[in-house]
Coordinates of C-alpha atoms in Angstrom, one line a residue:
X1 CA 12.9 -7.0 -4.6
X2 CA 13.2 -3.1 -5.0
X3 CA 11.5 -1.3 -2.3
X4 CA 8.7 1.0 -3.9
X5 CA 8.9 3.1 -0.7
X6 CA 11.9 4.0 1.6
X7 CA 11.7 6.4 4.5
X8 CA 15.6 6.9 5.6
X9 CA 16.2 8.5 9.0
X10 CA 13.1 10.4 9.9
X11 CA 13.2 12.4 12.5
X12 CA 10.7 15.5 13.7
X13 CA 10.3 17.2 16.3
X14 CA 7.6 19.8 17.6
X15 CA 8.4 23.2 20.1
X16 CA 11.5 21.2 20.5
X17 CA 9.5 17.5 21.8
X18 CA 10.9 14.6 19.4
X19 CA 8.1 13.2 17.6
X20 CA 10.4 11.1 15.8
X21 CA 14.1 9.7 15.8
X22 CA 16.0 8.3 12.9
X23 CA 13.0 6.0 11.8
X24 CA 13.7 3.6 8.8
X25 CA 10.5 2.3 7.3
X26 CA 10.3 0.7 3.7
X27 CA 7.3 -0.8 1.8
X28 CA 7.7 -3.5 -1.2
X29 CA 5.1 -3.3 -3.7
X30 CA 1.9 -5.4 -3.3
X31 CA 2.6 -5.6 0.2
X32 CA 0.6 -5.4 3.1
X33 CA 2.8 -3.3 5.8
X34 CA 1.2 -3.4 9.8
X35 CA 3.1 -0.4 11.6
X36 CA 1.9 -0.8 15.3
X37 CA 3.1 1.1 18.8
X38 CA 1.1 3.2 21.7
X39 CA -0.4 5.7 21.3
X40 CA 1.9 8.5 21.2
X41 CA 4.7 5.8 19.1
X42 CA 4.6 8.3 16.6
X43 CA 2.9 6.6 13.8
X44 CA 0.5 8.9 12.2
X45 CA 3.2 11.8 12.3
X46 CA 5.2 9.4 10.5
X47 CA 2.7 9.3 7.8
X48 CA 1.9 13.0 7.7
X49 CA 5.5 13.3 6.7
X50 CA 5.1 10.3 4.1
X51 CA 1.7 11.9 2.5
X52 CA 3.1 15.9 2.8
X53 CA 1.0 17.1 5.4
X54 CA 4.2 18.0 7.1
X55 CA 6.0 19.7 4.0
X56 CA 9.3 18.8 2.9
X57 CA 11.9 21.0 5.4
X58 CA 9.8 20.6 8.5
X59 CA 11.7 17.2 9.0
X60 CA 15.0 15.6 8.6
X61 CA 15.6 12.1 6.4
X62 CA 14.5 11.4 2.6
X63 CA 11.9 10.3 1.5
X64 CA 12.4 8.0 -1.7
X65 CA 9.0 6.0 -4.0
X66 CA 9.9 4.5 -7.0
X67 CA 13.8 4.5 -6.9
X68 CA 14.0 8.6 -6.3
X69 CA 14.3 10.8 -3.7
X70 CA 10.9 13.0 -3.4
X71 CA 10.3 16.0 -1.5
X72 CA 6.7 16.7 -1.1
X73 CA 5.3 20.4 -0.5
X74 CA 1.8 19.3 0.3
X75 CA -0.7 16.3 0.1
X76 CA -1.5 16.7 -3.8
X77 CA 2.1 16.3 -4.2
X78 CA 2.0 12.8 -2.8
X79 CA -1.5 11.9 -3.9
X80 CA 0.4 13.0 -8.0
X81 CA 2.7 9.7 -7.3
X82 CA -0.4 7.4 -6.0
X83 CA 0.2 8.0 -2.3
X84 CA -3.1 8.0 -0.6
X85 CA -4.2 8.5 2.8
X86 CA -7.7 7.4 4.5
X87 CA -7.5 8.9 8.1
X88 CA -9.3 7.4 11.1
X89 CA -11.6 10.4 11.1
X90 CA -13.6 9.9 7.3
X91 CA -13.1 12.7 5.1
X92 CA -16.6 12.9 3.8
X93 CA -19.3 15.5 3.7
X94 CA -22.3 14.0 5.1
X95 CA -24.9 16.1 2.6
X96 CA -23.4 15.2 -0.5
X97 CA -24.1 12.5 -2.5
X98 CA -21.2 9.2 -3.1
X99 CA -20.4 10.3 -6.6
X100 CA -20.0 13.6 -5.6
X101 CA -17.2 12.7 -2.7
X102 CA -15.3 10.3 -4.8
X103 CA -15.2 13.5 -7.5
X104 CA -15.1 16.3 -5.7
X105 CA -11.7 17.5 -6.3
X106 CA -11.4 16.1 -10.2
X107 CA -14.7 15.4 -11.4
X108 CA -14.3 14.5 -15.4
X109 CA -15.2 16.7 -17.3
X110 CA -14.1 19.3 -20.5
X111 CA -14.2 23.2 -21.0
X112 CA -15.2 23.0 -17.7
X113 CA -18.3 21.5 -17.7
X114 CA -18.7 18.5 -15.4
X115 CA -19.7 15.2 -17.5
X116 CA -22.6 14.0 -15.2
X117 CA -22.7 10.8 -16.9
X118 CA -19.3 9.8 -17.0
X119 CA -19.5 10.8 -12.7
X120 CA -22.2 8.3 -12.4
X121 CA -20.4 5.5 -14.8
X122 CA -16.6 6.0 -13.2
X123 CA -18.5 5.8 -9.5
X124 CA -20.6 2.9 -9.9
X125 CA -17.1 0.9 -11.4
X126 CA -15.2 1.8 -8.5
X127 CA -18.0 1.0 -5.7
X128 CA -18.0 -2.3 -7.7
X129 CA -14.3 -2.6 -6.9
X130 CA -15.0 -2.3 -2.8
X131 CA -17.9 -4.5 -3.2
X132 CA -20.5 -1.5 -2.7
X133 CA -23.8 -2.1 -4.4
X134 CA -25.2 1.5 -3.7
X135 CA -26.1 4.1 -5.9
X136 CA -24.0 7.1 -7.1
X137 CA -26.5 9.4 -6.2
X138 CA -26.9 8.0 -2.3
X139 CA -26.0 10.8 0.0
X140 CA -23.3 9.8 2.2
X141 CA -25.1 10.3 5.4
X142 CA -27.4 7.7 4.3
X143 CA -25.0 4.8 4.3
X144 CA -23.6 3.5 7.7
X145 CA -19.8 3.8 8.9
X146 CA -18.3 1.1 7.3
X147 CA -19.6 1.6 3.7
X148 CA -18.7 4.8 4.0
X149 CA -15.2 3.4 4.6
X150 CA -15.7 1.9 1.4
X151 CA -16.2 5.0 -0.7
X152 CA -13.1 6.4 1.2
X153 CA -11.2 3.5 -0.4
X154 CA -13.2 4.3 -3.6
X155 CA -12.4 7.9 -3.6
X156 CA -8.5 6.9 -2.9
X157 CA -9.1 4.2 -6.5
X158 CA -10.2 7.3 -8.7
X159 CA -7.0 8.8 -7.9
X160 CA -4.7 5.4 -9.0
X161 CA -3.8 4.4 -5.8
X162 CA 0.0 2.9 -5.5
X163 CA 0.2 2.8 -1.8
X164 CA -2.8 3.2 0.4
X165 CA -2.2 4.6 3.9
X166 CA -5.0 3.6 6.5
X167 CA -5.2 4.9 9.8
X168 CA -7.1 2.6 12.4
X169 CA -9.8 2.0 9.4
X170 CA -11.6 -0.8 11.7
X171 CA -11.9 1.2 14.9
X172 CA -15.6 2.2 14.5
X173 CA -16.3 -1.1 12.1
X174 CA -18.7 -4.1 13.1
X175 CA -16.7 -7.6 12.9
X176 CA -18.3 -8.2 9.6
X177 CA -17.3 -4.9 8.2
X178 CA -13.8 -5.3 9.7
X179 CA -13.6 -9.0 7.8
X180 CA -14.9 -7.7 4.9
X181 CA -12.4 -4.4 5.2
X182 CA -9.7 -7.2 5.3
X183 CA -10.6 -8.9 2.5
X184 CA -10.6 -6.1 0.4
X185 CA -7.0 -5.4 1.0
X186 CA -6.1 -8.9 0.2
X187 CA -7.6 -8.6 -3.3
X188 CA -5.8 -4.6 -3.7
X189 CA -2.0 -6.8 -2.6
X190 CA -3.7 -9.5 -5.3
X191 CA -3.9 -6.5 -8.0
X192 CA 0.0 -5.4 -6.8
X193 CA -1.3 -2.0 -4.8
X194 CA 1.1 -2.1 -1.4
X195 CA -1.2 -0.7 1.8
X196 CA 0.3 0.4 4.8
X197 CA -2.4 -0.5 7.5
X198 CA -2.0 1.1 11.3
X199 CA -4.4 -0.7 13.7
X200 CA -4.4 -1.3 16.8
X201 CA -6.3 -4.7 16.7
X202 CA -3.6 -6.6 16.6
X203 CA -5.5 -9.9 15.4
X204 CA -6.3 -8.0 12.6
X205 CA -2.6 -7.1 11.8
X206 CA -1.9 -10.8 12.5
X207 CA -4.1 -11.9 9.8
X208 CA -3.4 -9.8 6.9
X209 CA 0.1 -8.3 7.0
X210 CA 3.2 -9.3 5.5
X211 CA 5.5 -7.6 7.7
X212 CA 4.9 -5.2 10.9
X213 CA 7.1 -2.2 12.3
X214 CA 7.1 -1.7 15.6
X215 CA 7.6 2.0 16.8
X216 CA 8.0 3.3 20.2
X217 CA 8.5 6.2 21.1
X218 CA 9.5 7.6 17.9
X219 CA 11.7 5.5 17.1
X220 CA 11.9 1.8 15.1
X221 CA 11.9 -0.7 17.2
X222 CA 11.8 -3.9 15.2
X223 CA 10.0 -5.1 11.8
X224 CA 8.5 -8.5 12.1
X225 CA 8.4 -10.8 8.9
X226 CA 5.0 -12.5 8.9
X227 CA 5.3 -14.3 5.4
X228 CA 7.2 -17.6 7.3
X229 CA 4.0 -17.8 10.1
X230 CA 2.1 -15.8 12.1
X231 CA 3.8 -13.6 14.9
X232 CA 2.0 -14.6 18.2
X233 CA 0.4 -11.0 19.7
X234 CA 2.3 -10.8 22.9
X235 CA 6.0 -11.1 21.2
X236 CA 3.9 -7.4 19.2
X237 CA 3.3 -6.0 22.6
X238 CA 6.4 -6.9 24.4
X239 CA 8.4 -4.7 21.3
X240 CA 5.4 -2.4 21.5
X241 CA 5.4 -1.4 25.5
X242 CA 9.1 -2.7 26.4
X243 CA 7.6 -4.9 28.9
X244 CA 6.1 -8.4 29.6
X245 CA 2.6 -7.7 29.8
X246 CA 1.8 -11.1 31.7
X247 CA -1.7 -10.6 32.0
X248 CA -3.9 -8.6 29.1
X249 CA -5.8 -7.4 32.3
X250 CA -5.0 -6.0 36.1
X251 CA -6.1 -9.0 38.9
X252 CA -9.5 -7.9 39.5
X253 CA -10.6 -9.6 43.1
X254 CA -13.8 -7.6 44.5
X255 CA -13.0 -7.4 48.1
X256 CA -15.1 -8.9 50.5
X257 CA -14.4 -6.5 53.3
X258 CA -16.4 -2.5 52.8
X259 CA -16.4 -0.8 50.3
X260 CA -16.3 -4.0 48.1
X261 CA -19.5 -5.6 46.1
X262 CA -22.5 -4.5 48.5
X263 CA -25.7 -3.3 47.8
X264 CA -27.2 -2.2 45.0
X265 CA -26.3 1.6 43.9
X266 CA -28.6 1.7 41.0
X267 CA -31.5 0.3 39.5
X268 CA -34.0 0.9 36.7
X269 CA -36.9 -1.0 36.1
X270 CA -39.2 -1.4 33.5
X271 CA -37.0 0.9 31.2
X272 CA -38.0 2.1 27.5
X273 CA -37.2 4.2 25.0
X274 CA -38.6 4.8 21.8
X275 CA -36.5 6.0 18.4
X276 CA -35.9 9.9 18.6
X277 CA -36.9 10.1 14.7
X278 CA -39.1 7.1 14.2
X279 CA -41.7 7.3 17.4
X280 CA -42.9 4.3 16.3
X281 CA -39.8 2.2 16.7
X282 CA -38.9 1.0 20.4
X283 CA -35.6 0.4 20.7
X284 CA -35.3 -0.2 24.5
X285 CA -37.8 -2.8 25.6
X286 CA -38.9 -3.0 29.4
X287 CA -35.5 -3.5 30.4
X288 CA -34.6 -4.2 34.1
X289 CA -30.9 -3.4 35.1
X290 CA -28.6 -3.0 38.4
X291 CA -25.1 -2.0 39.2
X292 CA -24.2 -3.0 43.0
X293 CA -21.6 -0.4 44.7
X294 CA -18.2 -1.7 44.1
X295 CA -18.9 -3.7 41.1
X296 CA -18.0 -3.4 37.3
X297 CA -20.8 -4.9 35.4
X298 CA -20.6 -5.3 31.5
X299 CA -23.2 -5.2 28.5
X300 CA -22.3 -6.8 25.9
X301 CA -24.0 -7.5 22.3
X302 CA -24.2 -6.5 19.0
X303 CA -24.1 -3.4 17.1
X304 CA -27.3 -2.5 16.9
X305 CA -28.4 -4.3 20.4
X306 CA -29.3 -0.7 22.1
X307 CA -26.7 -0.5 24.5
X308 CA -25.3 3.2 23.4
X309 CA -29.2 4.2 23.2
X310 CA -29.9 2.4 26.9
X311 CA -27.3 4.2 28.0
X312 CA -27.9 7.3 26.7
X313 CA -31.2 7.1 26.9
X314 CA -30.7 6.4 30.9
X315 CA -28.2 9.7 31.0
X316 CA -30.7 12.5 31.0
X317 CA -32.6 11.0 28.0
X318 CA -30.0 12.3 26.1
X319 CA -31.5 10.1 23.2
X320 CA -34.9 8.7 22.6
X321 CA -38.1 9.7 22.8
X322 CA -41.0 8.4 24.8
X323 CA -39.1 7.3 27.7
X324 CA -40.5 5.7 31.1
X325 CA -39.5 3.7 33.8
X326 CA -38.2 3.9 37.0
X327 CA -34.3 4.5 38.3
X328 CA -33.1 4.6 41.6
X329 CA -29.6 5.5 43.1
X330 CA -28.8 4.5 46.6
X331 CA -32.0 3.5 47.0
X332 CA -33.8 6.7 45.9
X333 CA -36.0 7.2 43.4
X334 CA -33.4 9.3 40.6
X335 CA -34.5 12.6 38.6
X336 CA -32.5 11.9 35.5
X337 CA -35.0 13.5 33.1
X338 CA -32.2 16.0 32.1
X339 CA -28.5 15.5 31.8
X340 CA -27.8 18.2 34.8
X341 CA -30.4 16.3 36.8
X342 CA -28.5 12.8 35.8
X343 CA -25.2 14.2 37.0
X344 CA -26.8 15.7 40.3
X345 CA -28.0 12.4 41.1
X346 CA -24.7 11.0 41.0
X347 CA -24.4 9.7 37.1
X348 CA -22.1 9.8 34.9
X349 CA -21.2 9.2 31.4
X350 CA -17.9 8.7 29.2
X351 CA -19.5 8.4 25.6
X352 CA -18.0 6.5 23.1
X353 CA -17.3 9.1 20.2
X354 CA -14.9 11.5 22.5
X355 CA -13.5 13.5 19.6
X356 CA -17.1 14.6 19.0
X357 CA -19.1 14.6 21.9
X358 CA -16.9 14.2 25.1
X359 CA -14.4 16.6 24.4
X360 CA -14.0 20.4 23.3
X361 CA -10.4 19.2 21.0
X362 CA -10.0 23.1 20.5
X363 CA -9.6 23.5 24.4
X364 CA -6.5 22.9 26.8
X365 CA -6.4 20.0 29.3
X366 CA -7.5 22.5 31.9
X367 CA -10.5 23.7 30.5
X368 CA -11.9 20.2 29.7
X369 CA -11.6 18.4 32.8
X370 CA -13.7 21.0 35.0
X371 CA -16.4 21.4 32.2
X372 CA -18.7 19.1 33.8
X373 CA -18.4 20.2 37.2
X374 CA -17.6 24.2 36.5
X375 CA -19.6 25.1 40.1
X376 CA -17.0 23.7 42.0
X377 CA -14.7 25.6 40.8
X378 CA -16.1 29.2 40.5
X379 CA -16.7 31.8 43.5
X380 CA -20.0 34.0 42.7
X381 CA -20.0 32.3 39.4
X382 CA -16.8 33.3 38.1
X383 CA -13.9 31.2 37.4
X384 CA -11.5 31.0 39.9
X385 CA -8.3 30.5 37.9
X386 CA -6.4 29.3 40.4
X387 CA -8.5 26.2 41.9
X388 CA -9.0 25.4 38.1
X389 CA -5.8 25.0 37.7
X390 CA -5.1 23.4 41.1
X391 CA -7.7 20.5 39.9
X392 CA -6.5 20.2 36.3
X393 CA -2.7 19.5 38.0
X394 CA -4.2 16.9 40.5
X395 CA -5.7 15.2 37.8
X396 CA -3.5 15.2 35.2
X397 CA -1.0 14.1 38.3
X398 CA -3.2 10.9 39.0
X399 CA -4.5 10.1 35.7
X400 CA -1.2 10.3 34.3
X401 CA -2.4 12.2 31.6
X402 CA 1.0 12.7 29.1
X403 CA 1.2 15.9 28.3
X404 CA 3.8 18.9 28.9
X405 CA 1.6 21.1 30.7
X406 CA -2.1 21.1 31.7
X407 CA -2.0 24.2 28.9
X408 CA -1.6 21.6 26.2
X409 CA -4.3 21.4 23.6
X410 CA -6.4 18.6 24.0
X411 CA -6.9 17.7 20.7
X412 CA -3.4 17.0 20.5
X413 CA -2.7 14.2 23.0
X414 CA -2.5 10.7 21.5
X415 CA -6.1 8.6 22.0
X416 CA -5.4 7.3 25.3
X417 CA -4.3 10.7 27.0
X418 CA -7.4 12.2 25.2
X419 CA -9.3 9.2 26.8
X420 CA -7.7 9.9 30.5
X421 CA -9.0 13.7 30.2
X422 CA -12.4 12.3 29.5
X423 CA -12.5 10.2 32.5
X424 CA -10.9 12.7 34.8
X425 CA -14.3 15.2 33.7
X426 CA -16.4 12.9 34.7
X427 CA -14.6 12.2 37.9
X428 CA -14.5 15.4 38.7
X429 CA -18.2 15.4 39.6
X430 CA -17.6 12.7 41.8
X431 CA -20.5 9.9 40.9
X432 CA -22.2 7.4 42.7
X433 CA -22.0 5.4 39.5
X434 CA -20.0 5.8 36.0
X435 CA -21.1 4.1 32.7
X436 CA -18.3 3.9 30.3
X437 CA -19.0 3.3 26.7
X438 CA -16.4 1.3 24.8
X439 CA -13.9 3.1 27.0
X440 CA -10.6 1.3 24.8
X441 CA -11.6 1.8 21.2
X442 CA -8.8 3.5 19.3
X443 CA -6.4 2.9 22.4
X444 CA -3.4 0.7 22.3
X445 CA -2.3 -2.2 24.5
X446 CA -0.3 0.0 27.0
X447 CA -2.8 2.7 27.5
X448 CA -5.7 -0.2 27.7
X449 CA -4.0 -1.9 30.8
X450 CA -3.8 1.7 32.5
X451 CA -7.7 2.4 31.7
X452 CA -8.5 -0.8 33.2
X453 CA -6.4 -0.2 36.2
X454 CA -8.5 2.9 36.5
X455 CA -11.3 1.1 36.4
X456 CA -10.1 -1.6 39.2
X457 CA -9.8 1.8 41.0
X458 CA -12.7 3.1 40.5
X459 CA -14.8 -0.2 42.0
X460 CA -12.8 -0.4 45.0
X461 CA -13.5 3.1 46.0
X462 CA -17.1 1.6 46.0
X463 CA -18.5 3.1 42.7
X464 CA -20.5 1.4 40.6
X465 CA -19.0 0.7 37.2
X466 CA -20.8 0.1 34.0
X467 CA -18.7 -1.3 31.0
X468 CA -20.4 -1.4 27.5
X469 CA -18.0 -3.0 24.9
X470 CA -17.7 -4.9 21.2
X471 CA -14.4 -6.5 22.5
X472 CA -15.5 -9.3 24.8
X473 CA -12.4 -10.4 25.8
X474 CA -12.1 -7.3 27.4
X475 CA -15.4 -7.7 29.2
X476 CA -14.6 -11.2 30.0
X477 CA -11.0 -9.4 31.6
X478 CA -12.6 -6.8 34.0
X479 CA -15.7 -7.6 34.6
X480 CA -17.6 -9.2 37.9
X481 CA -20.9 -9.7 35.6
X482 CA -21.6 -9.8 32.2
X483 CA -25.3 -8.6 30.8
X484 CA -25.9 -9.4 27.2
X485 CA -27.9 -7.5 25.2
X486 CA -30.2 -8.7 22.1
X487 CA -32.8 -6.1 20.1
X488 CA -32.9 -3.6 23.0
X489 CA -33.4 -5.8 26.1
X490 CA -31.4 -8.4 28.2
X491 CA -31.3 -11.7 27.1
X492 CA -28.8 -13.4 29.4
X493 CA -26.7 -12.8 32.5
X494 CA -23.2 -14.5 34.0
X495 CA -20.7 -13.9 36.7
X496 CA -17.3 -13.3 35.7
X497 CA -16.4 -16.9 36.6
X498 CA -19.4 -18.4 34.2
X499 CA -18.8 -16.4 31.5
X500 CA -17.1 -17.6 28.2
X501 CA -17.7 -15.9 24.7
X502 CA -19.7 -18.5 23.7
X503 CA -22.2 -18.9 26.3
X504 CA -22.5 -14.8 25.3
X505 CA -23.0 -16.0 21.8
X506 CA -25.4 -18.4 22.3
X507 CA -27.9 -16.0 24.4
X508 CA -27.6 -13.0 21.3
X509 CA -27.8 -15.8 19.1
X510 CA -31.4 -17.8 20.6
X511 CA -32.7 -14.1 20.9
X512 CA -32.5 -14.0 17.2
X513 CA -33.6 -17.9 16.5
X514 CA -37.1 -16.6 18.9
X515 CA -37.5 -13.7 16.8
X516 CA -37.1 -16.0 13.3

């Protein structure tokens, strides 16, 4: 079969770092491509060069589609031919309506004059094609993350899509949304449109590709056929990390001598929190919680369970409204009735949206690992440049944040690094206890060990370590305890050694039979 895509020798390179070395990557039509590695592997460069974002003569190799050679100036040069590209971060404005996202850049129209009607008709068939059931006229921001994943892939039909490029499009998905995601490229490869899919949920990959190329550091490592029977994970992350990864997870054995599991380090009791818009609405119901010094305890549930809002609601109520109950660190009675007052007492907080809200992207590694914690290093409050710099090494040094200097723009690190310079903020302030909110998502297999090793750390220093995550694997990996969470309160608890996914089933599951 002739290739409908064939990137020959790609190579690129930035300020003289290779991004890329010789890469061969091809795509036949209909089919479902996986292209896997760490973060870092070089895989979203590769497609900036595919989809134009990086012109024509800012790399070196050919690009051919359709049997010729093409040399793309920008992005409306590869979108002409039916390349499309849905990035991780949705390219939707939030205040306008569906129809008017999908059209935005060619609504129909003549002399023009946009043809309101034929907007509505052309938007309502293509959200029937993703299986959306909204109207045209629904603004964006009303419509939850993975529908508006389907009117990305709606917006990417009105433009006759040939190959659709998506970047981790499950990341921020429930499991339902993610299966029914899945799905929907299996009826696009029915239909003959080819889909390059980069994820790093490998299960995923396993279930719907064809073939997957492994990159690693920039270069191709292997391409796995999948069309004889499935390719086990591990054989993926052996090519992926150039190692035998003979545990998922770090050997986590609390130690019985100090600092090890001891007493508790914090406690609330009797915690709610009502919905910041809707006072009506609790969200967080009487909810009793501890973290002993030296453990790593994990929530698990749902989406939609309330354990972002517990959490956030816990870190200087930094959602919610009508909050009460009581917390205690060390045995204290904790202020943490603002998020100053929350870090004081010894809390800390790595959300789980860092692009948006743990990180200033704009800002070098430097600046964004003191910003919680800029007292310690100012004299007469003014920066002192030179202890800034002095903690920004250390950490980057012990973190092993990748990077060529401390200089280096956040925003441009790979997900894991990014996810390292979170972390080492927090650290920086030196808490009694650290809640980390789904601490992996968007981070491959090799940067995932090195978090949890962090974490491992982090426990054996005697902190307390909270773990909220959807993977629960992961929780069942790292964790001493498990707390499940149903419909804003706790409706089961297990030691690492009881715990199985479906005992954590079964409690979110009899919450919802009680409620029924």
């Amino acid at each position: 079969m002739n290739a409908l895509l064939e990137m020959q020798g790609i190579s690129k390179h930035f300020a003289g770092v290779r991004a890329l070395s010789e890469v061969t990557f091809t795509v036949e039509p209909g089919e479902i491509h996986a292209l896997v590695g760490e973060n870092g592997a070089g895989k979203s460069t590769l497609m900036k060069v595919l989809s134009g974002v990086y012109p024509h003569g800012s790399y070196d190799g050919a690009i051919v589609f359709d049997g010729e050679e093409r040399r793309f100036g920008d992005i409306t040069d590869s979108e002409r031919l039916g390349i499309i590209i849905i990035h991780q971060e949705l390219a939707l404005i939030p205040l306008m309506s569906i129809a008017e996202n999908i059209f935005i850049a060619n609504p129909p129209g003549r002399f023009g004059v946009i043809d309101r009607g034929a907007v509505h008709q052309r938007t309502k068939a293509l959200l029937a094609k993703v299986g959306l059931d909204e109207a045209p006229d629904t603004l964006v921001t009303d419509i939850g993350v993975g529908k508006q994943q389907l009117v990305e892939i709606a917006k990417a039909l009105s433009k006759q899509v040939r190959l659709l490029i998506l970047d981790e499009p499950t990341a921020s998905l429930s499991e339902k949304d993610s299966a029914a995601l899945l799905d929907l490229l299996l009826e696009f490869k029915a239909q003959g449109i080819a889909s390059i899919l980069i994820s790093h949920k490998l299960n995923e990959v396993s279930k719907v590709a064809d073939r997957i190329t492994v990159l690693r550091d920039g270069r191709t490592v292997d391409t796995l056929d999948c069309r004889d029977g499935a390719v086990e994970e591990d054989r993926i992350i052996v090519k992926m990390v150039d190692r035998d990864l003979e545990h998922r997870y770090p050997r986590r054995e609390p130690q019985s001598e100090e600092p090890g599991i001891g007493e508790p380090i914090f406690k609330v009791s009797d915690w709610s929190a009502y919905h910041p818009l809707h006072g009506e609405r609790q969200v967080i119901r009487h909810v009793d919680f501890e973290v002993r010094r030296g453990e790593i305890v994990g929530i698990a549930g749902l989406m939609g369970s309330g354990r972002t809002e517990f959490a956030m609601s816990i870190f200087g109520r930094s959602w919610g409204q009508k909050i009460s109950g009581r917390a205690e660190i060390e045995g204290r009675e904790a202020d943490l009735s603002t998020v100053r007052r929350a870090i004081d007492a010894g809390l800390a907080y790595v959300t789980e949206d860092r692009k948006q809200l743990g990180l200033l992207l704009a800002e070098d590694i430097r600046k964004n690992v003191t910003l919680a914690n800029l007292p310690a290093v100012a004299s007469s409050q003014v920066i002192d440049d030179l202890q800034e710099l002095r903690v920004a090494s250390d950490y980057r040094s012990r973190m092993r944040i990748r990077s060529h200097s401390i200089y280096q723009e956040t925003g441009k690190l790979s997900g894991g690094n990014q996810q390292k310079v979170v972390l080492s903020k927090w650290l920086f302030t030196d808490p009694k206890v650290l809640i980390l909110d789904e601490p992996t998502r968007g981070i491959d297999v090799g940067a995932k060990y090195e978090i949890y090793c962090i974490i491992n750390e982090l426990a054996d220093a005697g902190k307390g370590v909270v773990v909220i995550s959807s993977e629960m694997p992961e929780l069942l990996g790292i964790c001493d305890r498990i707390c499940v969470m149903a419909e804003g309160a706790f409706v089961g608890e297990f030691p690492a050694a009881e715990a199985t996914q479906e005992r954590i089933m079964r409690a979110i599951m009899r919450k919802g039979e009680q409620r029924s």
